[in-house]
mmCIF file of C-alpha atoms in Angstrom:
data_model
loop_
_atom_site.group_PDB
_atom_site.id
_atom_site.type_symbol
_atom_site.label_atom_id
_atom_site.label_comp_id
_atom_site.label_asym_id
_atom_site.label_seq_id
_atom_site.Cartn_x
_atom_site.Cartn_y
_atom_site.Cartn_z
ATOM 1 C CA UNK A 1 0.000 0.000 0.000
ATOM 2 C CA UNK A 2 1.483 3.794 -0.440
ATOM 3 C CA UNK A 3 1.694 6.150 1.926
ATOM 4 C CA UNK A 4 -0.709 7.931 1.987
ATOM 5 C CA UNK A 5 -3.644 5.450 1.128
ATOM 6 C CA UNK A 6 -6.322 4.718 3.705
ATOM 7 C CA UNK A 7 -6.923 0.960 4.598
ATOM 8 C CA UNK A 8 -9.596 -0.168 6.973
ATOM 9 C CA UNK A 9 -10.774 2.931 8.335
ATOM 10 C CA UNK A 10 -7.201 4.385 8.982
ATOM 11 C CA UNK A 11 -6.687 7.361 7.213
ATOM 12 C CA UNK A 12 -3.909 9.163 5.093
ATOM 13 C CA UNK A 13 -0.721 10.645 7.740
ATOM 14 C CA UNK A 14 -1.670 14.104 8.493
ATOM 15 C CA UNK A 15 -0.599 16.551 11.155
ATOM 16 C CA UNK A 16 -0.451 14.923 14.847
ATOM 17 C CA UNK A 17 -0.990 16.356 17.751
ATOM 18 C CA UNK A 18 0.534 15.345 21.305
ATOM 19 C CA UNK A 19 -1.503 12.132 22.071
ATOM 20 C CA UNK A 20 -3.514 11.825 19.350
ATOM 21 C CA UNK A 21 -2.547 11.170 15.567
ATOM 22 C CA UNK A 22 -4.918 13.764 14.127
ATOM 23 C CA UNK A 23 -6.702 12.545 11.189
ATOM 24 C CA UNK A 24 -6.808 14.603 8.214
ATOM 25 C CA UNK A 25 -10.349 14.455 5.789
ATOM 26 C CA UNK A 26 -10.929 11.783 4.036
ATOM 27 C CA UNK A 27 -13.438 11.852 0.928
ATOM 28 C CA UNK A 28 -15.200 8.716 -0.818
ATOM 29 C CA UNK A 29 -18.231 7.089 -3.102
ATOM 30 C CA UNK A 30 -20.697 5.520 -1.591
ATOM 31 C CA UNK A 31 -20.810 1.504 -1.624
ATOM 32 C CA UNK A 32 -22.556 -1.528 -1.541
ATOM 33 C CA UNK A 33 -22.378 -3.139 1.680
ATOM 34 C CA UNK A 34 -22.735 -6.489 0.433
ATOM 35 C CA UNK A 35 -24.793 -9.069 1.613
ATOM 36 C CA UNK A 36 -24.496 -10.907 4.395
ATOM 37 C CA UNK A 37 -23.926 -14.031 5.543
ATOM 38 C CA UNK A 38 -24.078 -15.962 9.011
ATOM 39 C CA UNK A 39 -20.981 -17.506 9.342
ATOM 40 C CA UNK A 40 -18.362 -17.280 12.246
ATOM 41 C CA UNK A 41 -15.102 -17.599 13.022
ATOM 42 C CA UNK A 42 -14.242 -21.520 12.796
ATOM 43 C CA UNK A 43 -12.555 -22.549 16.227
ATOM 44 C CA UNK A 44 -9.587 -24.795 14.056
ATOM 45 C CA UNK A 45 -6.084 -24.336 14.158
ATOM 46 C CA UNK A 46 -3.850 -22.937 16.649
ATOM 47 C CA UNK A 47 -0.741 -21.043 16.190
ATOM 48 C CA UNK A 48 1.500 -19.229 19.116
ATOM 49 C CA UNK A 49 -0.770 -20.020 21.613
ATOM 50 C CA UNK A 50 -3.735 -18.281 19.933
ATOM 51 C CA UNK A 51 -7.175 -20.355 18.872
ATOM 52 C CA UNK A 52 -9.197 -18.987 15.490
ATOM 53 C CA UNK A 53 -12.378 -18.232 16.883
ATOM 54 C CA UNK A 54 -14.174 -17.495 19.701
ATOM 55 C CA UNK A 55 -13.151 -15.767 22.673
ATOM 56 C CA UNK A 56 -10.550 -16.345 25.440
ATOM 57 C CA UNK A 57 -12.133 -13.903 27.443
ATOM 58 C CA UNK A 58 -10.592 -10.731 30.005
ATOM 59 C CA UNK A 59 -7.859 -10.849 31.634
ATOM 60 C CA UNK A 60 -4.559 -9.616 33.159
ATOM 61 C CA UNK A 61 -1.805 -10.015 31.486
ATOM 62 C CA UNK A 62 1.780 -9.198 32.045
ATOM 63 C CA UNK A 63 2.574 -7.553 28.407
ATOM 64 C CA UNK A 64 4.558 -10.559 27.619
ATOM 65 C CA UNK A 65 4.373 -12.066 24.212
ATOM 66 C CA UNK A 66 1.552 -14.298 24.084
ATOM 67 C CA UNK A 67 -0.479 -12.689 26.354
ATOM 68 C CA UNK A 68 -3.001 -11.464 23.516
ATOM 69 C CA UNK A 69 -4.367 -14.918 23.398
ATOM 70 C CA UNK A 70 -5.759 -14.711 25.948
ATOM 71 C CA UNK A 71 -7.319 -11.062 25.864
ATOM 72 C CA UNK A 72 -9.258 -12.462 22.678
ATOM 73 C CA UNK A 73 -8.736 -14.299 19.462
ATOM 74 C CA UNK A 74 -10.945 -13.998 16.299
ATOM 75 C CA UNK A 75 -12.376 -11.366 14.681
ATOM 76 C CA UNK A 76 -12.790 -7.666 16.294
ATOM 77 C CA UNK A 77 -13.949 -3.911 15.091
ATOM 78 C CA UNK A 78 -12.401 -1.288 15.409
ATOM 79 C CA UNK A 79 -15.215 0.741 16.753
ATOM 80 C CA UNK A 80 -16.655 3.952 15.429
ATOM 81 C CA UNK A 81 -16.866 7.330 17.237
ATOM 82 C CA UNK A 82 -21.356 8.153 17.130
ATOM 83 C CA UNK A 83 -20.965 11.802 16.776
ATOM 84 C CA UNK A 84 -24.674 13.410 17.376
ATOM 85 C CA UNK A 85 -26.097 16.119 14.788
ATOM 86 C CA UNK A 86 -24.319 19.058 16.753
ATOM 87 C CA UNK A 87 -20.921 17.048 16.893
ATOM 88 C CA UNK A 88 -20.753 16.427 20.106
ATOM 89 C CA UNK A 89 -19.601 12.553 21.556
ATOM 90 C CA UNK A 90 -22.766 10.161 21.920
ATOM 91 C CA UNK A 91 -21.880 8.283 24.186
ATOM 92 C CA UNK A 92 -24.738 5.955 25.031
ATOM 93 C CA UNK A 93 -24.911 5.404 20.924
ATOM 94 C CA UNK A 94 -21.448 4.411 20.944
ATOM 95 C CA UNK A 95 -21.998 1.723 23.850
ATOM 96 C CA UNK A 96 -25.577 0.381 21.867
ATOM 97 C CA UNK A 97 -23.575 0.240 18.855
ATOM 98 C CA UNK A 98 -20.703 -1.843 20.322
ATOM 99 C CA UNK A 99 -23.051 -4.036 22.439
ATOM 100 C CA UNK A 100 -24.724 -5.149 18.773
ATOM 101 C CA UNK A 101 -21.758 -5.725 17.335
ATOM 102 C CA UNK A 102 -20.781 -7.995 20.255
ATOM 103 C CA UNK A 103 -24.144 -9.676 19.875
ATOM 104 C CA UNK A 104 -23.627 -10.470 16.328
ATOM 105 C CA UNK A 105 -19.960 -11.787 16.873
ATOM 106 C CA UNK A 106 -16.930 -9.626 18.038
ATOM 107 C CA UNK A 107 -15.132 -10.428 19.731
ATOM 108 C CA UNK A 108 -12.708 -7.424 21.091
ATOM 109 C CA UNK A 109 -14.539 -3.623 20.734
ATOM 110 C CA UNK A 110 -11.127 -1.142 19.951
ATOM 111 C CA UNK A 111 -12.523 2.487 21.549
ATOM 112 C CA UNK A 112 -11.131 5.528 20.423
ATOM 113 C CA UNK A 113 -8.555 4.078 17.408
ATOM 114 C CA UNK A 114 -7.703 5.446 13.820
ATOM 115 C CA UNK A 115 -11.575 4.616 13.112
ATOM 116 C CA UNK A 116 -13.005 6.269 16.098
ATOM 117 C CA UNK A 117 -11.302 9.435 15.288
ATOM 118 C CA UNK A 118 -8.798 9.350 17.721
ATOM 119 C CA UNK A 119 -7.347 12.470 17.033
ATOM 120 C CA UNK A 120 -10.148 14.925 17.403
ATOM 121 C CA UNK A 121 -11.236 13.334 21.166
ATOM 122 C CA UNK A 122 -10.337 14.853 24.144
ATOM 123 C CA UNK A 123 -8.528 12.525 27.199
ATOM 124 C CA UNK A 124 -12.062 13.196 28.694
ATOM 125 C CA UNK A 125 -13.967 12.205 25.775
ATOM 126 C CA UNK A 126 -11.802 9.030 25.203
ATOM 127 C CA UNK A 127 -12.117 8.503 29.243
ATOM 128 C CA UNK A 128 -16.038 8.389 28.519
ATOM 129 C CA UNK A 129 -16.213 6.384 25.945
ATOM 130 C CA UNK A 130 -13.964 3.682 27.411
ATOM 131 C CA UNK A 131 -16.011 3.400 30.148
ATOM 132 C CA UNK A 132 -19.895 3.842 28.328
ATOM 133 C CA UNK A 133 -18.418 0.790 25.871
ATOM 134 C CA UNK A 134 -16.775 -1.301 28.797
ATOM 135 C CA UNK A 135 -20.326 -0.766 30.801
ATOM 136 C CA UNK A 136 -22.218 -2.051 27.847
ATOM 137 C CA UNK A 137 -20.319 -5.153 26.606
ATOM 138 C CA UNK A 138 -20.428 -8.611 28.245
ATOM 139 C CA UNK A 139 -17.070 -9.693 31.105
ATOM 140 C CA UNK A 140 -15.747 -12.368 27.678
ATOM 141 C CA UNK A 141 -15.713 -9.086 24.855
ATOM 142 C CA UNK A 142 -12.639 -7.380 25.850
ATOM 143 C CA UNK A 143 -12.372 -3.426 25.412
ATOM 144 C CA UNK A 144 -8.729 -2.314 24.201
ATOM 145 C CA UNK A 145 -8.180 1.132 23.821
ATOM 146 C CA UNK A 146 -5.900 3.378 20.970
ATOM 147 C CA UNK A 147 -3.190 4.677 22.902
ATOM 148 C CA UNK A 148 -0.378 5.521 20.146
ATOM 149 C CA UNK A 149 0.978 8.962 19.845
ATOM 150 C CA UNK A 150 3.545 11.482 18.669
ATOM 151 C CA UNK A 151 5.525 10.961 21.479
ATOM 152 C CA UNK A 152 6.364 8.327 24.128
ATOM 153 C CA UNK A 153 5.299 10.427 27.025
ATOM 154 C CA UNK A 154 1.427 11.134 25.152
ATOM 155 C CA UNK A 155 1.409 7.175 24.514
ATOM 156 C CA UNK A 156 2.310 6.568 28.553
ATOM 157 C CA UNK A 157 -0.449 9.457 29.483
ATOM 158 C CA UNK A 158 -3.138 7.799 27.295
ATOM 159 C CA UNK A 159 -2.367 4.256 28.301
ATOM 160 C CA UNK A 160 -2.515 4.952 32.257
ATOM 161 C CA UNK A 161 -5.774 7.215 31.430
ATOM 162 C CA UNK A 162 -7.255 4.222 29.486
ATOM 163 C CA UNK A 163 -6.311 1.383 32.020
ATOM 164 C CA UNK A 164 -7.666 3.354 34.938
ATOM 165 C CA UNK A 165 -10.963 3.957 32.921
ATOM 166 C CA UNK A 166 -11.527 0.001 32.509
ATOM 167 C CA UNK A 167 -9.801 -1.106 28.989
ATOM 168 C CA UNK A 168 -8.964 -3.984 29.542
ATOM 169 C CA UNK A 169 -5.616 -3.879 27.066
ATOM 170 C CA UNK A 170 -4.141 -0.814 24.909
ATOM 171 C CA UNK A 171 -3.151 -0.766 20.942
ATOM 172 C CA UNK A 172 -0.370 1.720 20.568
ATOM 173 C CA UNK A 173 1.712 2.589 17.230
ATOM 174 C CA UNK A 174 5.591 4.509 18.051
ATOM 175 C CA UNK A 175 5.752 8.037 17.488
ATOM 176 C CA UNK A 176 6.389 9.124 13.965
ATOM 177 C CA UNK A 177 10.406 9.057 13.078
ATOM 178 C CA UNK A 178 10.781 7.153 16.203
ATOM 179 C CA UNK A 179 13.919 5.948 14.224
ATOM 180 C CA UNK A 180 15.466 9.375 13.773
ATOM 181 C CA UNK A 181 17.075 9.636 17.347
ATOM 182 C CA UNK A 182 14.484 12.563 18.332
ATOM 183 C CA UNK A 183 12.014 9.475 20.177
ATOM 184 C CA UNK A 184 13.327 6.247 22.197
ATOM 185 C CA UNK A 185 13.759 3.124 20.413
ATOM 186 C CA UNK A 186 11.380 0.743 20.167
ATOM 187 C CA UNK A 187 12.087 -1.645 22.694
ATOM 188 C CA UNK A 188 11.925 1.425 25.144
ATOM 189 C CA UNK A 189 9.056 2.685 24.043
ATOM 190 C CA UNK A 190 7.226 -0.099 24.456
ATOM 191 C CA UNK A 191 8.704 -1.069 27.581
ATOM 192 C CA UNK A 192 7.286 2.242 28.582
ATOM 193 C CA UNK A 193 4.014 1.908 27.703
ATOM 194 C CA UNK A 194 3.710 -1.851 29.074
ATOM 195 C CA UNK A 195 4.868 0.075 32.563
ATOM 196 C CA UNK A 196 1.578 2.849 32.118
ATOM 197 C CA UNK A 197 -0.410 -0.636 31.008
ATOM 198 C CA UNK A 198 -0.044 -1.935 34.290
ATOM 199 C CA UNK A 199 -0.262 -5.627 33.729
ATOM 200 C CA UNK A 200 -2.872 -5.048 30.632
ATOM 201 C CA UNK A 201 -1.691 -6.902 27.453
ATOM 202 C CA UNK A 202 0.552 -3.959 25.186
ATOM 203 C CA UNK A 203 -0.459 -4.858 21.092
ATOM 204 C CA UNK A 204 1.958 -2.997 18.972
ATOM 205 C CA UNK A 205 0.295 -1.263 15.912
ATOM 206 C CA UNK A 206 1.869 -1.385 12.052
ATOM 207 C CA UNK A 207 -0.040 1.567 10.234
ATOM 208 C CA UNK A 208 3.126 3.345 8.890
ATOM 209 C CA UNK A 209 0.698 6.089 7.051
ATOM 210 C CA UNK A 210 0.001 7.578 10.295
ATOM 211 C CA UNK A 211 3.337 6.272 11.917
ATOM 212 C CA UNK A 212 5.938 6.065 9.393
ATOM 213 C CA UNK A 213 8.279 3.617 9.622
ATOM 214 C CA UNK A 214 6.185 1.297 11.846
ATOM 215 C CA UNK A 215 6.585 -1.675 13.523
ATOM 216 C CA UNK A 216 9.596 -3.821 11.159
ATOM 217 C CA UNK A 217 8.764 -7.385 11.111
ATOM 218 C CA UNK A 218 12.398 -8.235 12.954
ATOM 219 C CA UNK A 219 12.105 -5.834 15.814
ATOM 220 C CA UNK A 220 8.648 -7.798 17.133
ATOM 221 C CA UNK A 221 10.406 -10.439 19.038
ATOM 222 C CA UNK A 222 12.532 -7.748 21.049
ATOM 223 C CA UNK A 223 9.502 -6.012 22.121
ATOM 224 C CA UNK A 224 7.815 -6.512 25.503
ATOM 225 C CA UNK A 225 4.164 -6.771 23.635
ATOM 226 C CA UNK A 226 1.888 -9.247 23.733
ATOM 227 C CA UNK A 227 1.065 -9.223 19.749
ATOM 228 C CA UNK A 228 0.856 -6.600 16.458
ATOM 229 C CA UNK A 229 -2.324 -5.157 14.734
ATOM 230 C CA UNK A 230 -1.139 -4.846 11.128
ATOM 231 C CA UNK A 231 -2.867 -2.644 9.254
ATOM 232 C CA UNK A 232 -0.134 -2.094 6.126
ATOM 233 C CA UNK A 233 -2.666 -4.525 4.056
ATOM 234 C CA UNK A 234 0.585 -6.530 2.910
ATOM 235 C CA UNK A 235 0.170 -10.165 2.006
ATOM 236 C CA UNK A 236 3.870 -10.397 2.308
ATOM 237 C CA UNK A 237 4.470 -8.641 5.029
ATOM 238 C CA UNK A 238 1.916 -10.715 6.832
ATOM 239 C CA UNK A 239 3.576 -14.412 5.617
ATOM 240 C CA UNK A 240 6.764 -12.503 7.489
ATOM 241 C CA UNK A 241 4.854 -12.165 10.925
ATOM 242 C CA UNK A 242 3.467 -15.954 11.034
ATOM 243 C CA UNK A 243 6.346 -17.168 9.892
ATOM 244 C CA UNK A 244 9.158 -15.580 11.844
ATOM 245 C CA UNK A 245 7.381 -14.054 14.750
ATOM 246 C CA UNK A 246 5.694 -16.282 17.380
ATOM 247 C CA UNK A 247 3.255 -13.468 19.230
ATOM 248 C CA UNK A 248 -0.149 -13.000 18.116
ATOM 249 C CA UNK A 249 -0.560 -11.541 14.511
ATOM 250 C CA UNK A 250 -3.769 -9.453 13.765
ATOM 251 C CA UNK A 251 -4.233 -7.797 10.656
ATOM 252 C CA UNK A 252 -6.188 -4.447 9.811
ATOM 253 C CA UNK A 253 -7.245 -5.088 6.498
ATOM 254 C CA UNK A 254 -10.341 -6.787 5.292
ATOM 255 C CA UNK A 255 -8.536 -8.090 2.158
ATOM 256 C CA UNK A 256 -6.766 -10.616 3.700
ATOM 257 C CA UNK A 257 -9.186 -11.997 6.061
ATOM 258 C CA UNK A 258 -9.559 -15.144 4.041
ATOM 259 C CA UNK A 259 -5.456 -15.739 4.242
ATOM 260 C CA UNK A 260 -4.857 -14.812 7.124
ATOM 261 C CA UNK A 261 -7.355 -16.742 9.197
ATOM 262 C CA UNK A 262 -6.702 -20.387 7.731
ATOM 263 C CA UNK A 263 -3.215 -19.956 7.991
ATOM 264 C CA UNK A 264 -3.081 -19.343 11.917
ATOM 265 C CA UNK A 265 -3.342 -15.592 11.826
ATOM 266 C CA UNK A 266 -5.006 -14.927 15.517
ATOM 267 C CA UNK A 267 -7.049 -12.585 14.487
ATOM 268 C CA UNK A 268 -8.580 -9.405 12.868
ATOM 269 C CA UNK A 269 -9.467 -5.480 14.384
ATOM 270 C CA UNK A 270 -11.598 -4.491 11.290
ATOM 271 C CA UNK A 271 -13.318 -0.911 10.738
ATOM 272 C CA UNK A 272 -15.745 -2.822 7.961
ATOM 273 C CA UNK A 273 -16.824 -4.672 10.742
ATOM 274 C CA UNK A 274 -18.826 -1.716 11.758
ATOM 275 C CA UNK A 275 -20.668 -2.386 9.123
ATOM 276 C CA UNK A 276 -20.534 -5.841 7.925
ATOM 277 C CA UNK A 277 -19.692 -8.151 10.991
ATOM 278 C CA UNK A 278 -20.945 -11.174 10.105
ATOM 279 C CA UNK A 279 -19.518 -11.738 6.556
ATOM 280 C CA UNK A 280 -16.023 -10.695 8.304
ATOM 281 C CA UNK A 281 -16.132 -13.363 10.598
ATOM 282 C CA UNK A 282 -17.101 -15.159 7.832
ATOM 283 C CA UNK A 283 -14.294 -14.733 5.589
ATOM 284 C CA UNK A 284 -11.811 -15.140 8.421
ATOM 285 C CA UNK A 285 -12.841 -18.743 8.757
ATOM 286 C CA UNK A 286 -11.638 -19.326 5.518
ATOM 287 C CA UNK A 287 -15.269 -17.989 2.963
ATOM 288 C CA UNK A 288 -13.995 -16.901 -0.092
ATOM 289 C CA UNK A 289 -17.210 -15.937 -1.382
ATOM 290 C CA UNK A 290 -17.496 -13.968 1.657
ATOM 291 C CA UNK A 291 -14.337 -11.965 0.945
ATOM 292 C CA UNK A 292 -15.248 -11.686 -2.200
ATOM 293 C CA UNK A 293 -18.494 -9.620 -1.023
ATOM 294 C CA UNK A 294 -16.855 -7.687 1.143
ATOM 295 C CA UNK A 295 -14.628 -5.870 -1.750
ATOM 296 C CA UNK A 296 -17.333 -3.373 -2.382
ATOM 297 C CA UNK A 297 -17.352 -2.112 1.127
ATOM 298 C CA UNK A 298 -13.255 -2.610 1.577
ATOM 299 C CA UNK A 299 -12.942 -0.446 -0.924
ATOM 300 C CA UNK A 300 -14.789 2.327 -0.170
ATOM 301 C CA UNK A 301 -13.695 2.707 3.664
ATOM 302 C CA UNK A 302 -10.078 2.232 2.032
ATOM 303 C CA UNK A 303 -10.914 5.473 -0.199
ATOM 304 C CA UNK A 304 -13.162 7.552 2.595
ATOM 305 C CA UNK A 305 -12.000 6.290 5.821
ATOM 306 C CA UNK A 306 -13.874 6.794 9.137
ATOM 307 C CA UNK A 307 -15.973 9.694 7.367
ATOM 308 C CA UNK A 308 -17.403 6.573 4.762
ATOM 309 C CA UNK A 309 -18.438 4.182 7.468
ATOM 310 C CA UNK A 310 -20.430 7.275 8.789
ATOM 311 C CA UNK A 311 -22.256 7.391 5.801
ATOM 312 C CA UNK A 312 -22.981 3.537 5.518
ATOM 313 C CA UNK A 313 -23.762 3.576 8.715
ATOM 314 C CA UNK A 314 -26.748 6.789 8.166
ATOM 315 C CA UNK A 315 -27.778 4.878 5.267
ATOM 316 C CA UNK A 316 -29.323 1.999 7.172
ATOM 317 C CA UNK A 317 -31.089 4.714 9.350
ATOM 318 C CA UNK A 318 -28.717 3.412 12.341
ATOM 319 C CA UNK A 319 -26.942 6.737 13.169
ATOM 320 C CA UNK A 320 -26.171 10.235 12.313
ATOM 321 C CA UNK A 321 -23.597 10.570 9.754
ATOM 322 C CA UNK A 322 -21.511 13.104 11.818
ATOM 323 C CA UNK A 323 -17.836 12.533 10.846
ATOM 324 C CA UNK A 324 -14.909 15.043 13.067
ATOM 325 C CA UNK A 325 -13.335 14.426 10.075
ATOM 326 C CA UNK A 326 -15.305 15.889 6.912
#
């Protein structure tokens, strides 16, 4: 994918402010949603300690590698932002929203990611919705929380603020150029954000359009993180991660749901899913035809980002369209 591009929600690098990587406006068509199709994750293989399908359920881990599996395997969203008419955070929408995705399959509810519009929330708006969507969701659907930032101290602040308001595990990308001697390494950075975690499972996050260079393939192993959410949308990159890293690989992109779920992959944190839960559980467990239906929609939220979903969303009559970003 080029810099640049949006996949799954995450949109194009823009300017970032301290805590938040804000997200610049994203425009695109409307789309089909597809139809959809009953299936769910298949509970076969196992790989690094992590089961396709179904839940393992809440729990304290100690940031390790491995520790993901049990947080959750299977398939996830990455959970919208409801904005209300006048802009302002809804959350009680938010929390109904998440609850009905749970109902219908999720397994893990990410609050306040690249999808949620991270980077126009307030800490106190984040705070809220953490809690609203941890309130609403059964004990075995685990909340994590976006924590990555422009620098390691915003990523430590966000990740105590998020623990302390019940998530129940934090997704954090470096700071931009963390490479270029201005930020600590990696290893340090995520050593410091496992510390702010407390004993909540630390996933590393690949999206190098926001976070340029990312998360490279050989540093994973060195890292005190439980697993990686990669979003890059790379079918190679991806055949690197299950076969040379042994923590808990979850992609980002809907286009390789049906690869990466029969090979071992432990799982998925999908924006579509917003949208079209079912057939992305579906394709996960290995449904071609249901990848194939998702294209339509992939595409789309890979052109328009959060701002798209908004719009698929308003078009079933389930919410306001309200986007922080267009």
């Amino acid at each position: 994918m080029s810099e640049g591009s949006v996949s799954e929600g995450n949109i194009s690098e823009g300017n970032i402010s301290e805590g938040n990587a804000s997200e610049g406006n994203a425009s695109g068509g409307n789309a089909s949603g597809g139809s959809t199709s009953g299936g769910s994750t298949s509970g076969g293989s196992t790989r690094g300690g992590s089961t396709r399908g179904g839940n393992v359920g809440r729990g304290n881990g100690s940031g390790g590698n491995g520790d993901a599996a049990r947080l959750f395997s299977g398939v996830g969203v990455a959970l919208v932002t409801i904005f209300g008419p006048d802009g302002a955070v809804d959350e009680a929408a938010t929390a109904r929203h998440a609850a009905d995705l749970a109902r219908r399959g999720m397994r893990v509810v990410l609050v306040a990611g690249t999808t949620g519009e991270a980077g126009k929330l307030t800490d106190g708006e984040r705070v809220g919705l953490i809690r609203a969507v941890r309130a609403a969701l059964p004990d075995d659907v685990p909340v994590l929380a976006g924590t990555g930032a422009a620098s390691a101290d915003g990523a430590v602040r966000l990740t105590k603020t998020a623990v302390e308001a019940g998530a129940d595990g934090v997704l954090a990308y470096p700071p931009p150029d963390w490479d270029s001697g201005a930020h600590p390494d990696l290893p340090a950075f995520y050593a410091a954000v496992a510390k702010a975690a407390a004993g909540k499972p630390v996933l590393a996050y690949h999206v190098p359009w926001v976070s340029s260079p990312g998360v490279p393939v050989e540093s994973l192993p060195k890292l005190p993180v439980a697993g990686i959410k990669d979003s890059s949308g790379s079918a190679d990159r991806l055949l690197d991660e299950l076969t040379h890293y042994a923590g808990a690989t979850y992609v980002g992109s809907s286009a390789l749901l049906a690869l990466a779920g029969p090979m071992g992959g432990a799982g998925a944190i999908l924006a579509i899913a917003n949208v079209e839960p079912e057939l992305c559980s579906a394709a996960f467990a290995g449904d071609g035809g249901a990848q194939l239906r998702l294209a339509p929609t992939h595409l789309a939220v890979r052109t328009g980002g959060p701002a798209e979903l908004k719009r698929l969303l308003a078009g079933r009559g389930d919410f306001p369209a309200t986007s922080r970003l267009a």
